[in-house]
Each structure stands twice: as C-alpha cells, then as structure tokens.
Amino acid sequence: EADIYQTPRYLVIGTGKKITLECSQTMGHDKMYWYQQDPGMELHLIHYSYGVNSTEKGDLSSESTVSRIRTEHFPLTLESARPSHTSQYLCASSLAYTQYFGPGTRLTVL
Amino acid sequence: KQEVTQIPAALSVPEGENLVLNCSFTDSAIYNLQWFRQDPGKGLTSLLLIQSSQREQTSGRLNASLDKSSGRSTLYIAASQPGDSATYLCAVRGAQKLVFGQGTRLTINP
C-alpha cells in the first residue's frame, strides 16, 4: 500500500483566491508528479519533479506553480484561482516505473 | 506525439463473465505499459505493469498482454465481480512521462 497523501480532498473557493494543494509521500521517492483530470477524461501531466530543487512543466499548460524543497513534499499553488481551474488534481510519486497516486483534490472555483 | 485510446468507453456485463478491455497506442517506442483502476472520486491504483520486453503479466484474476509492434494491450478480467466496477485506465511510458487513455468505465451487474 502506497503512502501518499493529498489535502484538502475537496475545496470550493471564490475567483481570485490564492490556493495551495498539498501532496506528501512517506516512501522516499525521488520522482513526483501532478496531474489534472476532468470528469471522464484522461489525466494530463502538468508538473513533475525528479528530486529536491528540480521541477519541470508537463504537457498541459497550467497557470499553477510547484516547489520541491523536501523530498517528501510537492505542493502546487494557484496564485489567482479562476473557474477554468475547476478540476480534479492528482499527485503521484515513483521510485522506478510504477507510479503511486494520492486520493486527489477536487477543486471547484466559483 | 503519443496518443492512447481505450475502447469501449463504457462496458456493462453480468457478474461472473470474463471480459476484455482494450488499449491502443500510436508510438511503439515505449518503456512499459501500466493498467490502473480508478474508483469514483478517488486516485489511481496500479494493477499491472508490463515492461516493453514482456508479453504479459498476471495478478490474480487479471491478465494484461502487450503487443508493442501493433501498439495494443488488453486487460482480461476473469469471473467478474461487482467489486470490479470502476474505471480502468491504461498508460504508456515514453522517455520521461506516462501518457494516459481516457479509460473504460466498467459496471458489473449482480
């Protein structure tokens, strides 16, 4: 069983607010990822990190930013939330090939 | 650009039946292929991972095959149970990232 956590699980927030989605893993994995998933659609990679102080943008353009100051922690920040940011955000980590996913954060921006 | 397609998008079968889910990908230059399960509103759980040099992997009632040259994979579920109801996603790994299909939403009717 993978130990990867995301908070909050659900968030409803007004337009223009700054939000941070938290992701933590206790497995010591170097690689971590953020995906965005709309209902019934495929996952799109928005950010990834191969280790501390390493962050890269994924395939899907995103207005969010990430940081990797500690191995176990990979938060995602939206400086000014908009309704178009409404989606599910999934965090994952991996040591080799298998990715382990957190439960996700369902974000609604009104 | 790698594209992953899953057919059918949704499938409903009676309990006890054997079934096959399909996944196809456009670029055969992959490192591995992974099948995931996603329950509503939750993250992804890895089911099976097939390396590019392998033809199949088995775990319990699940069997996944890979034909890299034709760009296809199948997930076979034997003796289906209501607890198997979920969305099943396949993902192929290229040089750095996983590319996901949209998933097959499976319903097993008691």
Short mmCIF file of N, CA, C and O in Angstrom, two decimals, chain B residues 7-107:
data_model
loop_
_atom_site.label_atom_id
_atom_site.label_comp_id
_atom_site.label_asym_id
_atom_site.label_seq_id
_atom_site.Cartn_x
_atom_site.Cartn_y
_atom_site.Cartn_z
N ILE B 7 -10.98 1.40 -25.80
CA ILE B 7 -12.29 1.02 -26.31
C ILE B 7 -12.74 -0.25 -25.60
O ILE B 7 -11.93 -1.17 -25.42
N PRO B 8 -14.02 -0.34 -25.13
CA PRO B 8 -15.02 0.72 -25.26
C PRO B 8 -14.87 1.76 -24.16
O PRO B 8 -14.14 1.56 -23.20
N ALA B 9 -15.59 2.87 -24.28
CA ALA B 9 -15.56 3.89 -23.25
C ALA B 9 -16.31 3.43 -22.00
O ALA B 9 -15.98 3.83 -20.88
N ALA B 10 -17.32 2.60 -22.21
CA ALA B 10 -18.09 2.07 -21.08
C ALA B 10 -18.53 0.65 -21.42
O ALA B 10 -18.77 0.32 -22.58
N LEU B 11 -18.63 -0.17 -20.38
CA LEU B 11 -18.98 -1.58 -20.56
C LEU B 11 -19.77 -2.05 -19.35
O LEU B 11 -19.37 -1.79 -18.22
N SER B 12 -20.87 -2.73 -19.61
CA SER B 12 -21.70 -3.26 -18.53
C SER B 12 -21.93 -4.74 -18.79
O SER B 12 -22.43 -5.10 -19.86
N VAL B 13 -21.57 -5.59 -17.83
CA VAL B 13 -21.70 -7.04 -18.02
C VAL B 13 -22.26 -7.68 -16.75
O VAL B 13 -22.11 -7.12 -15.65
N PRO B 14 -22.88 -8.84 -16.86
CA PRO B 14 -23.38 -9.55 -15.68
C PRO B 14 -22.21 -10.14 -14.89
O PRO B 14 -21.16 -10.50 -15.44
N GLU B 15 -22.45 -10.27 -13.61
CA GLU B 15 -21.45 -10.87 -12.73
C GLU B 15 -21.08 -12.27 -13.21
O GLU B 15 -21.92 -13.03 -13.68
N GLY B 16 -19.81 -12.61 -13.09
CA GLY B 16 -19.35 -13.95 -13.43
C GLY B 16 -18.75 -14.06 -14.83
O GLY B 16 -18.04 -15.03 -15.12
N GLU B 17 -19.02 -13.08 -15.67
CA GLU B 17 -18.50 -13.15 -17.03
C GLU B 17 -17.01 -12.78 -17.08
O GLU B 17 -16.52 -12.01 -16.27
N ASN B 18 -16.35 -13.36 -18.09
CA ASN B 18 -14.99 -12.94 -18.40
C ASN B 18 -15.07 -11.79 -19.39
O ASN B 18 -15.97 -11.75 -20.25
N LEU B 19 -14.15 -10.83 -19.30
CA LEU B 19 -14.23 -9.69 -20.20
C LEU B 19 -12.83 -9.19 -20.56
O LEU B 19 -11.84 -9.48 -19.88
N VAL B 20 -12.80 -8.42 -21.65
CA VAL B 20 -11.54 -7.89 -22.16
C VAL B 20 -11.67 -6.39 -22.40
O VAL B 20 -12.64 -5.94 -23.04
N LEU B 21 -10.73 -5.64 -21.86
CA LEU B 21 -10.66 -4.21 -22.12
C LEU B 21 -9.47 -3.96 -23.06
O LEU B 21 -8.43 -4.59 -22.92
N ASN B 22 -9.65 -3.02 -23.97
CA ASN B 22 -8.65 -2.77 -24.99
C ASN B 22 -7.98 -1.42 -24.85
O ASN B 22 -8.60 -0.43 -24.45
N CYS B 23 -6.72 -1.38 -25.22
CA CYS B 23 -5.93 -0.15 -25.18
C CYS B 23 -5.03 -0.15 -26.42
O CYS B 23 -4.39 -1.17 -26.72
N SER B 24 -4.99 0.96 -27.13
CA SER B 24 -4.08 1.06 -28.28
C SER B 24 -3.29 2.35 -28.17
O SER B 24 -3.76 3.35 -27.60
N PHE B 25 -2.08 2.32 -28.71
CA PHE B 25 -1.21 3.49 -28.65
C PHE B 25 -0.53 3.67 -30.00
O PHE B 25 -0.31 2.71 -30.74
N THR B 26 -0.18 4.92 -30.32
CA THR B 26 0.27 5.24 -31.67
C THR B 26 1.78 5.10 -31.87
O THR B 26 2.24 4.83 -32.98
N ASP B 27 2.55 5.27 -30.81
CA ASP B 27 4.01 5.21 -30.92
C ASP B 27 4.51 3.97 -30.17
O ASP B 27 4.34 3.89 -28.95
N SER B 28 5.10 3.05 -30.89
CA SER B 28 5.52 1.79 -30.27
C SER B 28 6.81 1.91 -29.46
O SER B 28 7.23 0.96 -28.81
N ALA B 29 7.44 3.06 -29.49
CA ALA B 29 8.68 3.26 -28.73
C ALA B 29 8.35 3.57 -27.27
O ALA B 29 8.41 4.73 -26.84
N ILE B 30 7.96 2.53 -26.54
CA ILE B 30 7.57 2.73 -25.15
C ILE B 30 8.50 1.93 -24.24
O ILE B 30 9.11 0.94 -24.67
N TYR B 31 8.58 2.37 -22.98
CA TYR B 31 9.35 1.62 -22.00
C TYR B 31 8.49 0.56 -21.31
O TYR B 31 8.94 -0.52 -21.00
N ASN B 32 7.27 0.94 -21.02
CA ASN B 32 6.36 0.00 -20.39
C ASN B 32 4.92 0.48 -20.54
O ASN B 32 4.68 1.61 -21.02
N LEU B 33 4.01 -0.35 -20.15
CA LEU B 33 2.58 -0.02 -20.17
C LEU B 33 2.00 -0.43 -18.82
O LEU B 33 2.33 -1.50 -18.29
N GLN B 34 1.14 0.41 -18.31
CA GLN B 34 0.59 0.17 -16.98
C GLN B 34 -0.92 0.25 -17.04
O GLN B 34 -1.48 1.12 -17.70
N TRP B 35 -1.57 -0.66 -16.33
CA TRP B 35 -3.02 -0.61 -16.17
C TRP B 35 -3.33 -0.16 -14.74
O TRP B 35 -2.73 -0.65 -13.77
N PHE B 36 -4.29 0.78 -14.65
CA PHE B 36 -4.72 1.33 -13.37
C PHE B 36 -6.22 1.12 -13.20
O PHE B 36 -6.97 1.03 -14.18
N ARG B 37 -6.63 1.16 -11.97
CA ARG B 37 -8.05 1.18 -11.62
C ARG B 37 -8.32 2.49 -10.89
O ARG B 37 -7.52 2.92 -10.04
N GLN B 38 -9.45 3.13 -11.22
CA GLN B 38 -9.85 4.35 -10.53
C GLN B 38 -11.29 4.23 -10.09
O GLN B 38 -12.19 4.05 -10.91
N ASP B 39 -11.52 4.35 -8.79
CA ASP B 39 -12.87 4.36 -8.25
C ASP B 39 -13.38 5.80 -8.24
O ASP B 39 -12.57 6.75 -8.16
N PRO B 40 -14.70 5.99 -8.29
CA PRO B 40 -15.25 7.36 -8.42
C PRO B 40 -14.70 8.31 -7.36
O PRO B 40 -14.72 8.01 -6.17
N GLY B 41 -14.21 9.45 -7.80
CA GLY B 41 -13.72 10.48 -6.89
C GLY B 41 -12.43 10.14 -6.18
O GLY B 41 -12.05 10.83 -5.23
N LYS B 42 -11.76 9.10 -6.62
CA LYS B 42 -10.54 8.67 -5.92
C LYS B 42 -9.34 8.72 -6.86
O LYS B 42 -9.45 8.99 -8.05
N GLY B 43 -8.19 8.42 -6.29
CA GLY B 43 -6.97 8.35 -7.08
C GLY B 43 -6.89 7.05 -7.85
O GLY B 43 -7.84 6.29 -7.93
N LEU B 44 -5.71 6.78 -8.42
CA LEU B 44 -5.50 5.59 -9.22
C LEU B 44 -4.74 4.53 -8.43
O LEU B 44 -3.85 4.85 -7.66
N THR B 45 -5.11 3.27 -8.67
CA THR B 45 -4.40 2.15 -8.08
C THR B 45 -3.77 1.35 -9.20
O THR B 45 -4.45 0.95 -10.14
N SER B 46 -2.46 1.13 -9.10
CA SER B 46 -1.77 0.37 -10.14
C SER B 46 -2.17 -1.10 -10.05
O SER B 46 -2.16 -1.70 -8.97
N LEU B 47 -2.53 -1.68 -11.19
CA LEU B 47 -2.92 -3.10 -11.24
C LEU B 47 -1.79 -3.96 -11.78
O LEU B 47 -1.43 -4.97 -11.17
N LEU B 48 -1.30 -3.59 -12.94
CA LEU B 48 -0.27 -4.39 -13.60
C LEU B 48 0.65 -3.47 -14.39
O LEU B 48 0.20 -2.47 -14.96
N LEU B 49 1.91 -3.82 -14.43
CA LEU B 49 2.89 -3.10 -15.24
C LEU B 49 3.59 -4.12 -16.13
O LEU B 49 4.07 -5.15 -15.64
N ILE B 50 3.62 -3.84 -17.44
CA ILE B 50 4.29 -4.73 -18.39
C ILE B 50 5.46 -3.96 -18.99
O ILE B 50 5.28 -2.89 -19.59
N GLN B 51 6.65 -4.50 -18.84
CA GLN B 51 7.82 -3.88 -19.47
C GLN B 51 7.75 -4.11 -20.98
O GLN B 51 7.11 -5.05 -21.45
N SER B 52 8.44 -3.27 -21.74
CA SER B 52 8.36 -3.35 -23.20
C SER B 52 8.87 -4.69 -23.74
O SER B 52 8.48 -5.12 -24.82
N SER B 53 9.71 -5.36 -22.96
CA SER B 53 10.26 -6.64 -23.41
C SER B 53 9.37 -7.83 -23.05
O SER B 53 9.63 -8.96 -23.44
N GLN B 54 8.30 -7.55 -22.30
CA GLN B 54 7.41 -8.62 -21.85
C GLN B 54 6.17 -8.70 -22.74
O GLN B 54 5.80 -7.74 -23.40
N ARG B 55 5.52 -9.88 -22.70
CA ARG B 55 4.30 -10.07 -23.49
C ARG B 55 3.05 -10.01 -22.62
O ARG B 55 1.98 -9.67 -23.11
N GLU B 56 3.19 -10.41 -21.34
CA GLU B 56 2.02 -10.39 -20.46
C GLU B 56 2.43 -10.40 -19.00
O GLU B 56 3.57 -10.75 -18.65
N GLN B 57 1.46 -10.01 -18.17
CA GLN B 57 1.61 -10.06 -16.73
C GLN B 57 0.30 -10.51 -16.15
O GLN B 57 -0.78 -10.18 -16.67
N THR B 58 0.37 -11.24 -15.04
CA THR B 58 -0.83 -11.76 -14.40
C THR B 58 -0.81 -11.42 -12.93
O THR B 58 0.24 -11.46 -12.27
N SER B 59 -2.01 -11.07 -12.42
CA SER B 59 -2.17 -10.86 -11.00
C SER B 59 -3.58 -11.31 -10.63
O SER B 59 -4.56 -10.64 -10.96
N GLY B 60 -3.67 -12.45 -9.97
CA GLY B 60 -4.98 -12.97 -9.58
C GLY B 60 -5.87 -13.21 -10.78
O GLY B 60 -5.50 -13.95 -11.70
N ARG B 61 -7.03 -12.56 -10.81
CA ARG B 61 -7.97 -12.75 -11.92
C ARG B 61 -7.67 -11.83 -13.11
O ARG B 61 -8.41 -11.83 -14.09
N LEU B 62 -6.62 -11.06 -13.01
CA LEU B 62 -6.28 -10.11 -14.07
C LEU B 62 -5.10 -10.61 -14.89
O LEU B 62 -4.13 -11.13 -14.33
N ASN B 63 -5.21 -10.42 -16.20
CA ASN B 63 -4.10 -10.74 -17.10
C ASN B 63 -3.99 -9.64 -18.12
O ASN B 63 -4.97 -9.31 -18.80
N ALA B 64 -2.81 -9.05 -18.23
CA ALA B 64 -2.59 -8.00 -19.21
C ALA B 64 -1.59 -8.48 -20.25
O ALA B 64 -0.59 -9.11 -19.90
N SER B 65 -1.89 -8.18 -21.50
CA SER B 65 -0.98 -8.54 -22.59
C SER B 65 -0.48 -7.29 -23.28
O SER B 65 -1.12 -6.24 -23.21
N LEU B 66 0.65 -7.41 -23.93
CA LEU B 66 1.22 -6.29 -24.66
C LEU B 66 1.77 -6.78 -26.00
O LEU B 66 2.57 -7.72 -26.05
N ASP B 67 1.32 -6.13 -27.07
CA ASP B 67 1.88 -6.35 -28.41
C ASP B 67 2.41 -5.01 -28.87
O ASP B 67 1.69 -4.19 -29.43
N LYS B 68 3.68 -4.78 -28.59
CA LYS B 68 4.25 -3.46 -28.83
C LYS B 68 4.27 -3.11 -30.32
O LYS B 68 4.01 -1.97 -30.69
N SER B 69 4.54 -4.10 -31.15
CA SER B 69 4.66 -3.81 -32.58
C SER B 69 3.36 -3.33 -33.18
O SER B 69 3.36 -2.49 -34.10
N SER B 70 2.24 -3.84 -32.67
CA SER B 70 0.95 -3.41 -33.20
C SER B 70 0.34 -2.30 -32.37
O SER B 70 -0.74 -1.80 -32.68
N GLY B 71 1.00 -1.92 -31.29
CA GLY B 71 0.50 -0.83 -30.46
C GLY B 71 -0.76 -1.17 -29.70
O GLY B 71 -1.69 -0.35 -29.63
N ARG B 72 -0.82 -2.38 -29.15
CA ARG B 72 -2.04 -2.81 -28.46
C ARG B 72 -1.74 -3.50 -27.13
O ARG B 72 -0.74 -4.21 -27.00
N SER B 73 -2.67 -3.32 -26.20
CA SER B 73 -2.66 -4.05 -24.96
C SER B 73 -4.09 -4.42 -24.60
O SER B 73 -5.04 -3.71 -24.95
N THR B 74 -4.25 -5.55 -23.93
CA THR B 74 -5.56 -5.94 -23.43
C THR B 74 -5.46 -6.25 -21.95
O THR B 74 -4.43 -6.71 -21.47
N LEU B 75 -6.55 -5.98 -21.25
CA LEU B 75 -6.69 -6.38 -19.85
C LEU B 75 -7.84 -7.36 -19.78
O LEU B 75 -8.98 -7.01 -20.10
N TYR B 76 -7.53 -8.57 -19.39
CA TYR B 76 -8.52 -9.64 -19.28
C TYR B 76 -8.88 -9.79 -17.80
O TYR B 76 -8.01 -9.92 -16.94
N ILE B 77 -10.18 -9.75 -17.53
CA ILE B 77 -10.68 -9.94 -16.16
C ILE B 77 -11.52 -11.21 -16.16
O ILE B 77 -12.53 -11.30 -16.88
N ALA B 78 -11.12 -12.16 -15.36
CA ALA B 78 -11.84 -13.44 -15.29
C ALA B 78 -12.86 -13.41 -14.16
O ALA B 78 -12.64 -12.79 -13.11
N ALA B 79 -13.97 -14.09 -14.39
CA ALA B 79 -15.00 -14.27 -13.36
C ALA B 79 -15.32 -12.95 -12.66
O ALA B 79 -15.13 -12.81 -11.44
N SER B 80 -15.81 -11.99 -13.42
CA SER B 80 -16.01 -10.63 -12.89
C SER B 80 -16.95 -10.61 -11.69
O SER B 80 -17.88 -11.43 -11.56
N GLN B 81 -16.68 -9.63 -10.80
CA GLN B 81 -17.45 -9.46 -9.56
C GLN B 81 -17.93 -8.01 -9.47
O GLN B 81 -17.29 -7.11 -10.03
N PRO B 82 -19.01 -7.75 -8.74
CA PRO B 82 -19.48 -6.36 -8.60
C PRO B 82 -18.38 -5.42 -8.09
O PRO B 82 -18.34 -4.25 -8.46
N GLY B 83 -17.48 -5.93 -7.26
CA GLY B 83 -16.38 -5.11 -6.75
C GLY B 83 -15.38 -4.69 -7.80
O GLY B 83 -14.53 -3.84 -7.55
N ASP B 84 -15.48 -5.29 -8.99
CA ASP B 84 -14.60 -4.89 -10.09
C ASP B 84 -15.08 -3.63 -10.79
O ASP B 84 -14.39 -3.08 -11.64
N SER B 85 -16.27 -3.18 -10.45
CA SER B 85 -16.83 -1.97 -11.07
C SER B 85 -15.94 -0.77 -10.75
O SER B 85 -15.70 -0.46 -9.58
N ALA B 86 -15.47 -0.13 -11.79
CA ALA B 86 -14.55 1.01 -11.65
C ALA B 86 -14.21 1.47 -13.06
O ALA B 86 -14.66 0.89 -14.05
N THR B 87 -13.39 2.53 -13.14
CA THR B 87 -12.84 2.93 -14.43
C THR B 87 -11.42 2.37 -14.54
O THR B 87 -10.64 2.48 -13.59
N TYR B 88 -11.11 1.76 -15.67
CA TYR B 88 -9.81 1.16 -15.89
C TYR B 88 -9.05 2.00 -16.92
O TYR B 88 -9.56 2.25 -18.02
N LEU B 89 -7.87 2.42 -16.53
CA LEU B 89 -7.05 3.28 -17.38
C LEU B 89 -5.77 2.56 -17.77
O LEU B 89 -5.17 1.88 -16.94
N CYS B 90 -5.38 2.72 -19.02
CA CYS B 90 -4.05 2.27 -19.39
C CYS B 90 -3.18 3.48 -19.65
O CYS B 90 -3.67 4.55 -20.02
N ALA B 91 -1.89 3.31 -19.43
CA ALA B 91 -0.94 4.40 -19.62
C ALA B 91 0.36 3.83 -20.17
O ALA B 91 0.82 2.79 -19.70
N VAL B 92 0.93 4.51 -21.15
CA VAL B 92 2.20 4.07 -21.70
C VAL B 92 3.28 5.06 -21.28
O VAL B 92 3.05 6.27 -21.21
N ARG B 93 4.44 4.51 -21.04
CA ARG B 93 5.55 5.33 -20.59
C ARG B 93 6.54 5.53 -21.73
O ARG B 93 7.07 4.55 -22.27
N GLY B 94 6.78 6.80 -22.09
CA GLY B 94 7.79 7.13 -23.07
C GLY B 94 9.08 7.44 -22.37
O GLY B 94 9.39 6.89 -21.32
N ALA B 95 9.83 8.40 -22.91
CA ALA B 95 11.16 8.71 -22.36
C ALA B 95 11.08 9.18 -20.92
O ALA B 95 11.91 8.83 -20.09
N GLN B 96 10.07 9.96 -20.61
CA GLN B 96 10.02 10.52 -19.27
C GLN B 96 8.66 10.41 -18.61
O GLN B 96 8.57 10.40 -17.40
N LYS B 97 7.61 10.37 -19.41
CA LYS B 97 6.29 10.57 -18.83
C LYS B 97 5.32 9.46 -19.21
O LYS B 97 5.52 8.74 -20.17
N LEU B 98 4.27 9.37 -18.40
CA LEU B 98 3.15 8.49 -18.72
C LEU B 98 2.13 9.25 -19.55
O LEU B 98 1.83 10.41 -19.27
N VAL B 99 1.61 8.59 -20.57
CA VAL B 99 0.50 9.15 -21.34
C VAL B 99 -0.69 8.23 -21.12
O VAL B 99 -0.61 7.02 -21.35
N PHE B 100 -1.81 8.83 -20.70
CA PHE B 100 -2.98 8.05 -20.30
C PHE B 100 -4.04 8.01 -21.38
O PHE B 100 -4.21 8.97 -22.15
N GLY B 101 -4.79 6.92 -21.41
CA GLY B 101 -6.03 6.87 -22.16
C GLY B 101 -7.16 7.46 -21.33
O GLY B 101 -6.97 7.80 -20.17
N GLN B 102 -8.34 7.57 -21.95
CA GLN B 102 -9.48 8.16 -21.25
C GLN B 102 -10.17 7.18 -20.32
O GLN B 102 -10.99 7.58 -19.50
N GLY B 103 -9.85 5.91 -20.46
CA GLY B 103 -10.41 4.93 -19.55
C GLY B 103 -11.63 4.22 -20.09
O GLY B 103 -12.31 4.70 -21.00
N THR B 104 -11.89 3.05 -19.52
CA THR B 104 -13.13 2.30 -19.78
C THR B 104 -13.87 2.19 -18.46
O THR B 104 -13.32 1.69 -17.47
N ARG B 105 -15.10 2.70 -18.44
CA ARG B 105 -15.91 2.63 -17.23
C ARG B 105 -16.66 1.30 -17.21
O ARG B 105 -17.52 1.04 -18.04
N LEU B 106 -16.27 0.45 -16.27
CA LEU B 106 -16.81 -0.91 -16.20
C LEU B 106 -17.83 -1.03 -15.09
O LEU B 106 -17.58 -0.61 -13.95
N THR B 107 -18.98 -1.61 -15.42
CA THR B 107 -20.03 -1.89 -14.43
C THR B 107 -20.33 -3.37 -14.46
O THR B 107 -20.65 -3.92 -15.52
#
